[in-house]
Coordinates of C-alpha atoms in Angstrom, one line a residue:
M59 CA 145.7 -19.1 -36.5
L60 CA 146.2 -18.4 -32.9
G61 CA 147.3 -14.9 -33.5
R62 CA 144.4 -14.3 -35.9
S63 CA 141.9 -15.6 -33.4
S64 CA 143.3 -13.5 -30.6
F65 CA 143.2 -10.5 -32.8
S66 CA 139.6 -11.3 -33.7
R67 CA 138.5 -11.4 -30.1
S68 CA 140.3 -8.3 -29.1
G69 CA 138.6 -6.4 -31.9
S70 CA 135.4 -6.5 -30.0
F71 CA 137.0 -4.5 -27.3
R72 CA 138.0 -1.6 -29.5
P73 CA 137.1 1.8 -28.1
E74 CA 134.3 2.3 -30.7
N75 CA 132.6 -0.8 -29.4
L76 CA 132.7 -0.1 -25.7
G77 CA 129.3 1.7 -25.5
Q78 CA 127.5 -1.2 -27.3
N79 CA 129.1 -3.7 -25.0
A80 CA 128.2 -1.8 -21.9
L81 CA 124.5 -1.6 -23.1
A82 CA 124.5 -5.3 -23.7
M83 CA 125.9 -6.1 -20.3
I84 CA 123.4 -3.8 -18.6
G85 CA 120.6 -5.4 -20.5
N86 CA 121.7 -8.9 -19.5
L87 CA 122.0 -7.8 -15.9
C88 CA 118.5 -6.2 -15.9
F89 CA 117.0 -9.3 -17.4
T90 CA 118.8 -11.5 -14.8
L91 CA 117.5 -9.3 -12.0
F92 CA 114.0 -9.4 -13.5
V93 CA 114.0 -13.2 -13.7
L94 CA 115.3 -13.5 -10.1
G95 CA 112.6 -11.1 -8.9
V96 CA 109.9 -13.1 -10.6
V97 CA 111.2 -16.3 -8.9
I98 CA 111.3 -14.7 -5.5
F99 CA 107.9 -13.2 -5.9
T100 CA 106.5 -16.5 -7.0
I101 CA 108.0 -18.2 -3.9
I102 CA 106.6 -15.6 -1.6
A103 CA 103.1 -15.7 -3.2
A104 CA 103.0 -19.4 -2.9
T105 CA 104.1 -19.6 0.8
Y106 CA 103.0 -16.2 2.3
Q107 CA 100.4 -16.4 4.9
P108 CA 99.9 -13.2 7.0
E109 CA 99.5 -13.9 10.7
D110 CA 96.5 -11.8 11.1
P111 CA 94.4 -9.6 8.7
L112 CA 94.4 -7.0 11.4
F113 CA 97.8 -5.9 10.1
H114 CA 95.8 -4.6 7.1
P115 CA 96.8 -0.9 6.5
S116 CA 93.2 0.3 6.6
T117 CA 92.8 3.3 8.8
K118 CA 89.4 2.0 9.8
I119 CA 90.8 -1.2 11.4
T120 CA 93.7 0.7 12.9
N121 CA 91.3 3.0 14.7
F122 CA 89.1 0.1 15.7
L123 CA 92.0 -1.6 17.4
V124 CA 92.9 1.4 19.5
S125 CA 91.6 0.2 22.9
D126 CA 90.6 2.3 25.9
S127 CA 92.5 -0.2 27.9
N128 CA 96.2 -1.1 27.7
A129 CA 95.5 -4.7 28.5
T130 CA 98.5 -6.9 27.9
F131 CA 96.8 -10.0 26.8
M132 CA 98.4 -11.6 23.7
S133 CA 96.8 -10.1 20.6
D134 CA 96.3 -13.5 19.0
N135 CA 94.8 -15.1 22.1
T136 CA 92.3 -12.5 23.4
V137 CA 88.7 -11.8 23.0
A138 CA 88.0 -10.1 19.6
K139 CA 86.7 -6.6 19.9
T140 CA 83.1 -6.2 18.7
G141 CA 80.5 -3.6 17.9
E142 CA 79.7 -2.5 21.4
D143 CA 83.4 -1.7 21.9
L144 CA 83.0 1.0 19.2
V145 CA 80.5 3.0 21.2
P146 CA 82.2 6.0 22.8
F147 CA 81.8 6.1 26.6
N148 CA 79.9 9.4 26.6
Q149 CA 77.2 7.7 24.6
T150 CA 76.6 5.1 27.2
D151 CA 76.7 7.5 30.2
L152 CA 73.0 8.2 29.7
T153 CA 70.9 10.4 31.9
G154 CA 68.1 8.9 34.0
V155 CA 70.1 7.5 37.0
L156 CA 67.7 6.9 39.9
N157 CA 68.6 8.2 43.3
V158 CA 66.9 7.7 46.7
T159 CA 65.4 11.2 46.4
D160 CA 63.9 10.4 43.0
V161 CA 62.3 7.3 44.5
S162 CA 60.9 9.1 47.5
V163 CA 59.3 11.8 45.4
T164 CA 57.6 9.5 42.9
A165 CA 56.6 6.7 45.3
P166 CA 52.8 6.6 45.9
A167 CA 51.7 6.7 49.6
K168 CA 49.1 4.6 51.2
E169 CA 45.6 6.1 51.6
D170 CA 44.9 7.4 55.1
T171 CA 41.8 5.1 55.3
V172 CA 44.0 2.0 55.5
E173 CA 44.1 0.7 59.0
C174 CA 46.8 -1.4 60.6
E175 CA 45.5 -4.7 61.7
G176 CA 48.7 -5.6 63.6
D177 CA 48.9 -9.1 62.1
I178 CA 52.5 -9.7 61.4
N179 CA 51.7 -13.0 59.7
T180 CA 49.6 -11.4 56.9
P181 CA 51.3 -12.1 53.6
I182 CA 53.3 -9.3 52.1
D183 CA 51.4 -7.6 49.2
C184 CA 54.3 -7.1 46.7
K185 CA 52.1 -4.9 44.6
D186 CA 51.7 -2.4 47.4
P187 CA 53.3 1.0 46.3
D188 CA 54.9 1.3 49.7
I189 CA 56.6 -2.1 49.3
F190 CA 57.8 -1.0 45.9
H191 CA 59.2 2.2 47.3
L192 CA 60.9 0.3 50.2
M193 CA 62.5 -2.2 47.9
M194 CA 63.8 0.5 45.5
T195 CA 65.3 2.5 48.4
Y196 CA 66.9 -0.5 49.9
A197 CA 68.5 -1.6 46.6
I198 CA 69.9 1.9 45.9
E199 CA 71.4 2.2 49.4
Y200 CA 72.6 -1.4 49.5
F201 CA 74.3 -1.6 46.1
K202 CA 76.5 1.4 46.3
D203 CA 78.7 0.7 43.3
I204 CA 76.1 0.6 40.6
H205 CA 73.8 3.2 39.0
F206 CA 70.1 2.2 38.7
Y207 CA 68.2 3.2 35.5
R208 CA 64.9 1.3 35.7
F209 CA 63.0 -0.8 38.2
G210 CA 60.5 -3.4 37.4
K211 CA 57.3 -3.9 39.4
P212 CA 57.8 -6.3 42.4
V213 CA 56.1 -9.7 42.2
A214 CA 55.4 -12.4 44.7
G215 CA 58.5 -14.4 45.7
S216 CA 58.7 -18.0 47.0
N217 CA 56.6 -17.4 50.1
S218 CA 54.5 -14.9 52.0
T219 CA 57.5 -12.8 53.1
T220 CA 59.4 -12.5 49.9
C221 CA 59.1 -10.3 46.8
D222 CA 61.1 -10.5 43.6
M223 CA 62.1 -7.3 41.7
A224 CA 64.2 -6.7 38.6
W225 CA 66.2 -3.6 37.6
R226 CA 68.5 -2.3 34.9
F227 CA 71.8 -0.9 35.9
R228 CA 75.4 0.0 35.0
P229 CA 78.4 -0.1 37.3
K230 CA 79.4 3.4 38.5
D231 CA 82.9 3.1 37.2
G232 CA 82.0 1.1 34.1
K233 CA 83.5 2.1 30.8
A234 CA 82.0 -0.7 28.6
A235 CA 78.9 -0.1 26.5
G236 CA 75.6 -1.7 27.5
F237 CA 73.4 -2.2 30.5
Y238 CA 73.0 -5.1 32.9
K239 CA 69.8 -6.7 34.2
D240 CA 69.5 -8.2 37.6
Y241 CA 66.5 -9.7 39.5
R242 CA 66.7 -10.5 43.2
R243 CA 64.6 -11.9 46.0
F244 CA 63.9 -9.6 48.9
V245 CA 62.9 -10.8 52.4
I246 CA 60.4 -8.4 54.0
L247 CA 59.0 -8.5 57.5
R248 CA 56.1 -6.6 59.0
S249 CA 56.3 -5.3 62.6
E250 CA 53.3 -5.1 64.9
N251 CA 52.8 -1.4 64.1
C252 CA 52.6 -2.3 60.4
N253 CA 56.0 -1.0 59.5
F254 CA 57.8 -2.9 56.8
T255 CA 61.5 -3.8 56.8
V256 CA 63.8 -5.4 54.3
T257 CA 65.9 -7.9 56.2
G258 CA 67.8 -9.4 53.4
V259 CA 68.4 -9.7 49.7
G260 CA 69.4 -12.7 47.7
E261 CA 72.4 -13.3 45.4
Y262 CA 72.6 -12.3 41.7
H263 CA 69.5 -13.4 39.7
T264 CA 67.7 -15.0 42.7
G265 CA 64.4 -13.2 42.1
V266 CA 63.4 -15.6 39.3
N267 CA 59.7 -14.6 39.4
A268 CA 60.7 -11.1 38.2
R269 CA 62.5 -12.5 35.2
K270 CA 61.2 -11.5 31.9
K271 CA 59.4 -14.3 30.1
K272 CA 60.9 -15.8 27.0
R273 CA 59.7 -14.2 23.8
N274 CA 58.1 -16.3 21.1
Q275 CA 59.6 -15.1 17.9
K276 CA 59.9 -16.9 14.6
G277 CA 63.3 -15.5 13.7
G278 CA 62.4 -12.3 11.9
F279 CA 63.4 -13.0 8.3
E280 CA 60.8 -10.7 6.8
K281 CA 61.2 -7.7 9.1
N282 CA 64.9 -7.1 8.5
K283 CA 65.6 -5.3 5.3
P284 CA 69.2 -4.4 4.6
G285 CA 70.0 -1.1 3.0
K286 CA 73.0 0.7 1.5
G287 CA 75.0 2.8 3.9
N288 CA 73.0 1.6 6.9
T289 CA 75.7 2.1 9.5
A290 CA 73.7 3.4 12.4
I291 CA 74.6 1.9 15.7
A292 CA 71.7 -0.1 17.1
A293 CA 70.5 0.0 20.7
L294 CA 73.1 -0.9 23.4
P295 CA 73.1 -4.5 24.6
V296 CA 71.3 -5.5 27.9
F297 CA 73.0 -8.4 29.6
G298 CA 70.8 -10.6 31.7
E299 CA 67.8 -10.9 29.4
D300 CA 66.7 -14.2 28.0
V301 CA 68.4 -15.0 24.7
N302 CA 66.4 -15.8 21.6
D303 CA 68.8 -16.8 19.0
A304 CA 66.7 -19.3 17.1
L305 CA 67.6 -19.6 13.4
P306 CA 65.7 -17.4 11.0
V307 CA 63.4 -19.2 8.6
V308 CA 61.7 -18.3 5.3
E309 CA 58.0 -18.4 6.0
S310 CA 56.8 -19.1 2.5
E311 CA 57.8 -19.9 -1.1
G312 CA 56.8 -16.5 -2.2
S313 CA 59.0 -14.7 0.3
F314 CA 61.9 -16.9 -0.7
R315 CA 61.4 -16.3 -4.4
R316 CA 61.3 -12.5 -3.9
G317 CA 64.5 -12.6 -1.9
K318 CA 68.0 -11.7 -3.2
Y319 CA 70.9 -13.6 -1.6
L320 CA 74.7 -13.5 -1.3
I321 CA 76.9 -16.4 -0.2
Y322 CA 80.6 -16.7 0.3
S323 CA 81.8 -20.3 -0.4
G324 CA 85.2 -21.9 0.5
G325 CA 88.3 -20.0 1.1
G326 CA 91.2 -20.1 3.6
D327 CA 89.6 -18.2 6.4
R328 CA 88.5 -21.3 8.4
C329 CA 90.5 -22.2 11.5
K330 CA 92.1 -18.8 11.7
N331 CA 92.0 -16.8 14.9
M332 CA 88.8 -14.9 15.8
N333 CA 90.1 -11.5 14.7
H334 CA 90.8 -12.9 11.2
Y335 CA 87.3 -14.6 11.2
L336 CA 85.5 -11.4 12.1
W337 CA 87.5 -9.2 9.7
S338 CA 86.4 -11.5 6.8
L339 CA 82.8 -12.1 8.0
L340 CA 82.2 -8.3 8.3
C341 CA 83.4 -7.9 4.7
A342 CA 80.7 -10.3 3.6
L343 CA 78.1 -8.6 5.7
G344 CA 79.2 -5.2 4.4
E345 CA 78.9 -6.4 0.8
A346 CA 75.5 -7.9 1.5
Q347 CA 74.2 -4.6 2.8
Y348 CA 75.7 -2.7 -0.1
L349 CA 74.0 -5.1 -2.6
N350 CA 70.7 -5.0 -0.6
R351 CA 70.9 -8.8 -0.3
T352 CA 70.4 -11.4 2.5
L353 CA 73.7 -12.9 3.6
V354 CA 73.6 -16.7 3.7
M355 CA 75.9 -17.6 6.6
D356 CA 77.7 -20.8 7.6
L357 CA 77.0 -20.7 11.4
T358 CA 79.6 -23.4 12.1
I359 CA 83.0 -22.1 13.1
C360 CA 86.3 -24.0 13.0
L361 CA 88.0 -23.0 16.3
S362 CA 91.7 -22.4 15.9
S363 CA 94.2 -24.6 17.8
I364 CA 95.4 -21.6 19.8
Y365 CA 92.1 -21.8 21.7
T366 CA 91.6 -25.6 22.1
S367 CA 92.8 -28.0 24.8
S368 CA 93.7 -30.6 22.2
N369 CA 96.0 -28.1 20.4
Q370 CA 94.2 -29.1 17.2
D371 CA 91.8 -27.1 15.1
E372 CA 88.2 -28.1 16.0
E373 CA 85.3 -27.9 13.6
G374 CA 81.6 -27.8 14.4
K375 CA 81.6 -24.8 16.8
D376 CA 78.4 -22.7 16.7
F377 CA 78.6 -19.0 16.0
R378 CA 76.1 -18.5 18.8
F379 CA 78.6 -19.8 21.4
Y380 CA 80.8 -16.7 20.9
F381 CA 78.6 -13.9 19.4
D382 CA 75.2 -12.5 19.8
F383 CA 73.2 -14.0 16.9
E384 CA 69.9 -12.5 18.2
H385 CA 71.2 -9.0 17.7
L386 CA 72.6 -9.9 14.3
K387 CA 69.4 -11.3 12.9
E388 CA 67.4 -8.4 14.3
S389 CA 69.7 -5.8 12.8
A390 CA 70.5 -7.4 9.4
S391 CA 69.1 -9.9 7.0
V392 CA 70.8 -13.2 7.4
L393 CA 69.9 -16.9 6.9
D394 CA 71.5 -20.1 8.0
Q395 CA 73.3 -21.8 5.1
N396 CA 71.7 -25.3 5.8
Q397 CA 68.2 -23.9 5.8
F398 CA 68.9 -21.9 2.7
W399 CA 70.1 -24.8 0.6
T400 CA 67.1 -26.9 1.7
D401 CA 64.8 -24.1 0.5
W402 CA 66.9 -23.5 -2.6
T403 CA 66.7 -27.2 -3.6
K404 CA 63.0 -27.2 -3.0
W405 CA 62.0 -24.1 -5.0
Q406 CA 64.9 -23.0 -7.3
K407 CA 64.0 -25.2 -10.4
K408 CA 60.3 -24.5 -10.0
D409 CA 60.7 -20.7 -9.8
H410 CA 63.7 -20.5 -12.3
M411 CA 65.8 -18.7 -9.7
G412 CA 69.2 -17.8 -11.2
L413 CA 72.7 -18.2 -9.7
H414 CA 75.5 -15.7 -10.6
L415 CA 78.9 -17.3 -9.8
V416 CA 82.0 -15.1 -9.1
E417 CA 85.4 -16.8 -8.7
D418 CA 87.7 -13.7 -8.7
F419 CA 87.8 -11.6 -5.5
R420 CA 88.8 -8.6 -7.8
V421 CA 85.2 -8.5 -9.2
T422 CA 84.1 -5.6 -7.0
P423 CA 80.7 -5.2 -5.4
V424 CA 80.0 -2.2 -7.6
K425 CA 80.2 -4.5 -10.7
L426 CA 77.6 -6.8 -9.0
S427 CA 75.1 -4.2 -8.1
D428 CA 73.1 -4.7 -11.3
V429 CA 73.0 -8.5 -11.1
K430 CA 69.4 -9.7 -11.3
D431 CA 69.9 -13.4 -10.3
S432 CA 68.4 -14.5 -7.0
L433 CA 71.8 -15.7 -5.7
I434 CA 75.3 -14.3 -6.0
M435 CA 77.9 -16.9 -5.0
R436 CA 81.4 -15.8 -4.4
K437 CA 83.6 -18.9 -4.6
F438 CA 87.1 -18.8 -3.2
G439 CA 89.9 -21.1 -4.2
S440 CA 92.6 -22.9 -2.3
V441 CA 95.6 -20.5 -2.7
E442 CA 96.2 -18.3 0.4
P443 CA 96.1 -15.4 0.9
D444 CA 94.2 -14.7 -2.3
N445 CA 91.3 -16.9 -1.0
Y446 CA 90.7 -14.8 2.1
W447 CA 87.2 -13.3 2.1
Y448 CA 88.5 -9.9 3.3
R449 CA 90.3 -9.5 0.0
V450 CA 87.0 -8.5 -1.6
C451 CA 87.0 -5.4 0.5
E452 CA 90.5 -4.2 -0.3
G453 CA 91.6 -1.6 -2.8
E454 CA 89.1 0.6 -4.3
T455 CA 86.3 -1.3 -2.6
E456 CA 87.5 0.0 0.7
S457 CA 85.9 3.3 0.1
V458 CA 82.6 1.7 -0.9
I459 CA 82.0 -1.1 1.6
Q460 CA 81.7 -0.1 5.2
R461 CA 82.2 -3.0 7.6
P462 CA 79.1 -3.0 9.8
W463 CA 80.8 -3.5 13.2
H464 CA 77.7 -2.6 15.0
L465 CA 76.1 -5.9 13.9
I466 CA 78.5 -8.1 15.9
W467 CA 78.2 -8.2 19.7
K468 CA 79.7 -10.6 22.1
S469 CA 77.7 -13.6 23.2
K470 CA 75.2 -12.6 25.9
R471 CA 75.6 -16.0 27.4
L472 CA 79.4 -15.4 28.0
M473 CA 78.7 -11.9 29.2
E474 CA 76.1 -13.2 31.6
I475 CA 79.0 -15.2 33.2
V476 CA 81.1 -12.0 33.3
S477 CA 78.2 -10.2 35.0
E478 CA 77.7 -12.8 37.6
I479 CA 81.3 -13.0 38.5
T480 CA 81.5 -9.2 38.9
S481 CA 78.2 -9.2 40.8
K482 CA 79.6 -11.8 43.3
M483 CA 82.3 -9.2 44.0
N484 CA 79.6 -6.5 44.2
W485 CA 81.2 -4.7 41.3
D486 CA 83.8 -3.5 43.8
F487 CA 87.1 -5.0 43.0
D488 CA 90.5 -4.2 41.5
S489 CA 92.2 -6.4 38.8
V490 CA 95.7 -7.4 37.8
H491 CA 96.8 -9.3 34.8
V492 CA 99.8 -11.5 35.4
E493 CA 101.2 -13.0 32.2
R494 CA 103.7 -15.8 32.6
G495 CA 103.6 -19.0 30.7
E496 CA 106.1 -19.5 27.9
K497 CA 107.2 -15.9 28.1
A498 CA 108.4 -16.2 31.6
K499 CA 110.5 -19.3 30.6
N500 CA 112.2 -17.4 27.7
T501 CA 114.8 -15.4 29.6
Q502 CA 116.5 -14.2 26.4
L503 CA 113.4 -12.2 25.2
W504 CA 112.0 -11.5 28.7
P505 CA 114.9 -11.6 31.1
N506 CA 113.0 -10.1 34.1
L507 CA 109.4 -11.3 33.7
A508 CA 109.6 -14.5 35.8
S509 CA 111.1 -12.6 38.8
D510 CA 109.0 -9.5 38.3
T511 CA 105.8 -11.6 38.5
S512 CA 106.8 -13.8 41.4
P513 CA 104.6 -13.5 44.5
E514 CA 107.2 -11.5 46.4
S515 CA 107.6 -9.0 43.6
L516 CA 103.8 -8.8 43.1
M517 CA 103.4 -8.0 46.8
S518 CA 105.9 -5.2 46.4
S519 CA 104.5 -3.8 43.1
L520 CA 100.9 -3.8 44.3
R521 CA 101.6 -2.3 47.7
D522 CA 101.2 1.3 46.5
K523 CA 98.6 0.5 43.9
I524 CA 95.9 -1.5 45.6
E525 CA 94.7 -1.0 49.2
D526 CA 94.9 -3.9 51.7
G527 CA 91.8 -6.0 52.0
R528 CA 90.4 -5.2 48.6
N529 CA 88.8 -7.8 46.3
L530 CA 91.6 -8.6 43.7
Y531 CA 90.7 -10.4 40.5
I532 CA 93.8 -12.0 39.0
A533 CA 93.6 -12.7 35.3
T534 CA 96.5 -15.0 34.4
N535 CA 97.8 -17.8 32.3
E536 CA 99.6 -19.3 35.3
P537 CA 98.0 -22.8 35.5
E538 CA 98.4 -23.2 39.3
T539 CA 96.6 -20.4 41.1
S540 CA 98.2 -21.6 44.4
F541 CA 101.2 -19.8 43.0
F542 CA 99.5 -16.6 44.2
D543 CA 98.7 -17.8 47.7
P544 CA 101.0 -15.3 49.4
L545 CA 98.8 -12.5 48.1
K546 CA 95.9 -13.8 50.3
D547 CA 97.5 -12.2 53.3
K548 CA 96.8 -8.8 51.9
Y549 CA 93.9 -9.2 49.5
T550 CA 90.8 -11.3 48.9
T551 CA 91.9 -13.0 45.7
H552 CA 89.6 -14.2 42.9
F553 CA 90.4 -16.3 39.8
L554 CA 88.4 -17.5 36.8
D555 CA 88.3 -21.1 38.0
D556 CA 86.8 -20.0 41.3
Y557 CA 83.6 -19.6 39.3
K558 CA 83.6 -22.7 37.2
G559 CA 80.2 -23.6 38.6
L560 CA 78.8 -21.0 36.2
W561 CA 79.7 -23.2 33.2
D562 CA 79.7 -26.7 34.7
E563 CA 77.0 -29.3 33.9
N564 CA 74.6 -27.8 36.5
S565 CA 74.7 -24.3 35.1
E566 CA 72.3 -22.4 32.9
W567 CA 75.1 -21.8 30.3
Y568 CA 75.7 -25.5 30.0
S569 CA 72.0 -26.3 29.6
E570 CA 71.4 -23.6 26.9
T571 CA 74.5 -24.4 24.9
T572 CA 73.8 -28.1 25.0
K573 CA 70.4 -27.4 23.4
L574 CA 72.0 -25.3 20.7
N575 CA 74.4 -28.1 20.1
G576 CA 71.7 -30.7 19.4
G577 CA 71.8 -32.2 22.9
N578 CA 75.6 -32.6 22.9
P579 CA 77.6 -31.0 25.8
V580 CA 79.7 -28.0 24.8
D581 CA 83.3 -27.6 26.0
F582 CA 84.1 -24.3 27.8
D583 CA 87.0 -23.8 25.5
G584 CA 90.1 -21.6 25.5
Y585 CA 88.5 -18.7 23.6
M586 CA 85.5 -18.6 26.0
R587 CA 87.9 -18.7 29.0
V588 CA 90.0 -15.8 27.7
S589 CA 86.9 -13.9 26.8
V590 CA 85.4 -14.1 30.3
D591 CA 88.8 -13.5 31.9
T592 CA 89.5 -10.4 29.9
E593 CA 86.1 -8.9 30.3
V594 CA 86.1 -9.4 34.1
F595 CA 89.6 -7.9 34.2
L596 CA 88.4 -4.8 32.3
R597 CA 85.7 -4.2 34.8
G598 CA 88.0 -3.8 37.8
K599 CA 88.1 -0.3 39.3
K600 CA 91.9 -0.3 39.1
Q601 CA 93.5 -2.4 36.3
I602 CA 97.2 -3.3 36.7
E603 CA 99.0 -4.5 33.6
T604 CA 101.8 -6.9 33.3
F605 CA 104.1 -5.0 31.0
N606 CA 103.0 -1.5 31.8
D607 CA 103.0 -1.9 35.6
L608 CA 104.7 -5.0 36.8
T609 CA 107.9 -5.4 34.7
S610 CA 110.3 -3.3 32.7
D611 CA 110.4 -6.1 30.0
C612 CA 108.9 -5.3 26.6
K613 CA 105.6 -7.0 25.7
D614 CA 107.0 -8.4 22.5
G615 CA 110.6 -9.1 23.8
V616 CA 113.8 -7.1 24.2
Y617 CA 114.2 -3.9 22.2
T618 CA 110.5 -3.8 21.2
C619 CA 109.1 -1.5 23.9
S620 CA 108.6 1.5 21.6
A621 CA 106.7 -0.6 19.1
S622 CA 104.5 -2.5 21.6
T623 CA 103.6 0.1 24.2

């Protein structure tokens, strides 16, 4: 029996059976590999969460992220780039800069019949063309580091010897898009022979009587009509104007009934970093424009723990704290989600308004273009990353939906702080970014960073780069600014916290954000801090980087210089 059994098994290994056995083994091996691949793919799909959607291969986002600056702030902890960053510098370098000669030619002169009474106590007539000419000439000669583009008519100041005047300007060496507005109080004296002299000018925004009055707008729901392919870049921002970011409202039942709406609901985008948030929001805005619909927005943001002092995600932040909602609502058709659902509940049943529900991000905007229902709701599930809003704009949709970057600008309230800080340095300063923190402690990845950013090394590195006596703005994550005290022997140093009065409880920023927040004070959080710090840094005449200029270490650790520089 044993011999017969052995003979029976060996029969299967006869030469004529080898090909069949080989095919069977190959088939079994392929099936095993297939099963193993399915298991691995399932595990990855269930656990994968990309760090940032900006690693998306789209050439559009790649081009967008190419900065004019080589700033070395951490990519996940810096201010998100927005629409005004897309405007090429040559488009902002507009003609129309006013010089002293321009003012002299255009300034009206007094009539010869006017006699000098010699009374030096007579109140200054701020409407006098000669006074206007004098103030313009003084401003152009006094503020040497800015270009003036427009002056407002002077108005009476706080007493008989002061006049307030506003102007629009750009820093001479500025590379950022947009204009700034300032208004200052001038002290003007009259001599006995009736000659006028400007004896002083106030600090930034002291000429409050020349400030433009607040506009009374209802929110502009009717006037904004989205359109397909509307990608024209709107007017450049002007920082320093009053902000009107009241929520849009639907003025009547009829206008609500005629409207077409799009809303994104749920998903895994909350509490991600700002770059992720914008990448997804702009997908929704792009689809709304393509479908010629009003986007219903949730204006509350969950701030990622990377920006909070509690190191926990924080809900309830207002979109308007971080971005320019006034520009958005004037450039596109948007509604606040809370207001929309109130109106929907009120009128939907009465007017038989339909809702079209979409629960698969692979349903493309093209397939929704013929939907007649009043509301299209995209509902996203709980499994990441398939529940990210930006998935709607991937694949074939990428050639159809153009993200309208021009709709999103930075908060004018934050940029107002940036403008005031730079104005206090008369727009004449150099800047250095000193990154330390956890990187400086990790000597395995950054072996030289701690020593290369010590005060002694900084003095040596900056010696040939920045002249002695210059205003030096230091943007840093070093918690103790006293660490940099040795630099005070050569430079006038400035830090973000030197200007914390611009956001404390007595500031205009504090007052306005408290009103936006229903009377509750708003924390000047980590994202706001890094936004202001970065924007001031980028306005320095000379900008010294940590990893490009101060140390030979690689930004992302050893052996990564070619990938990170």
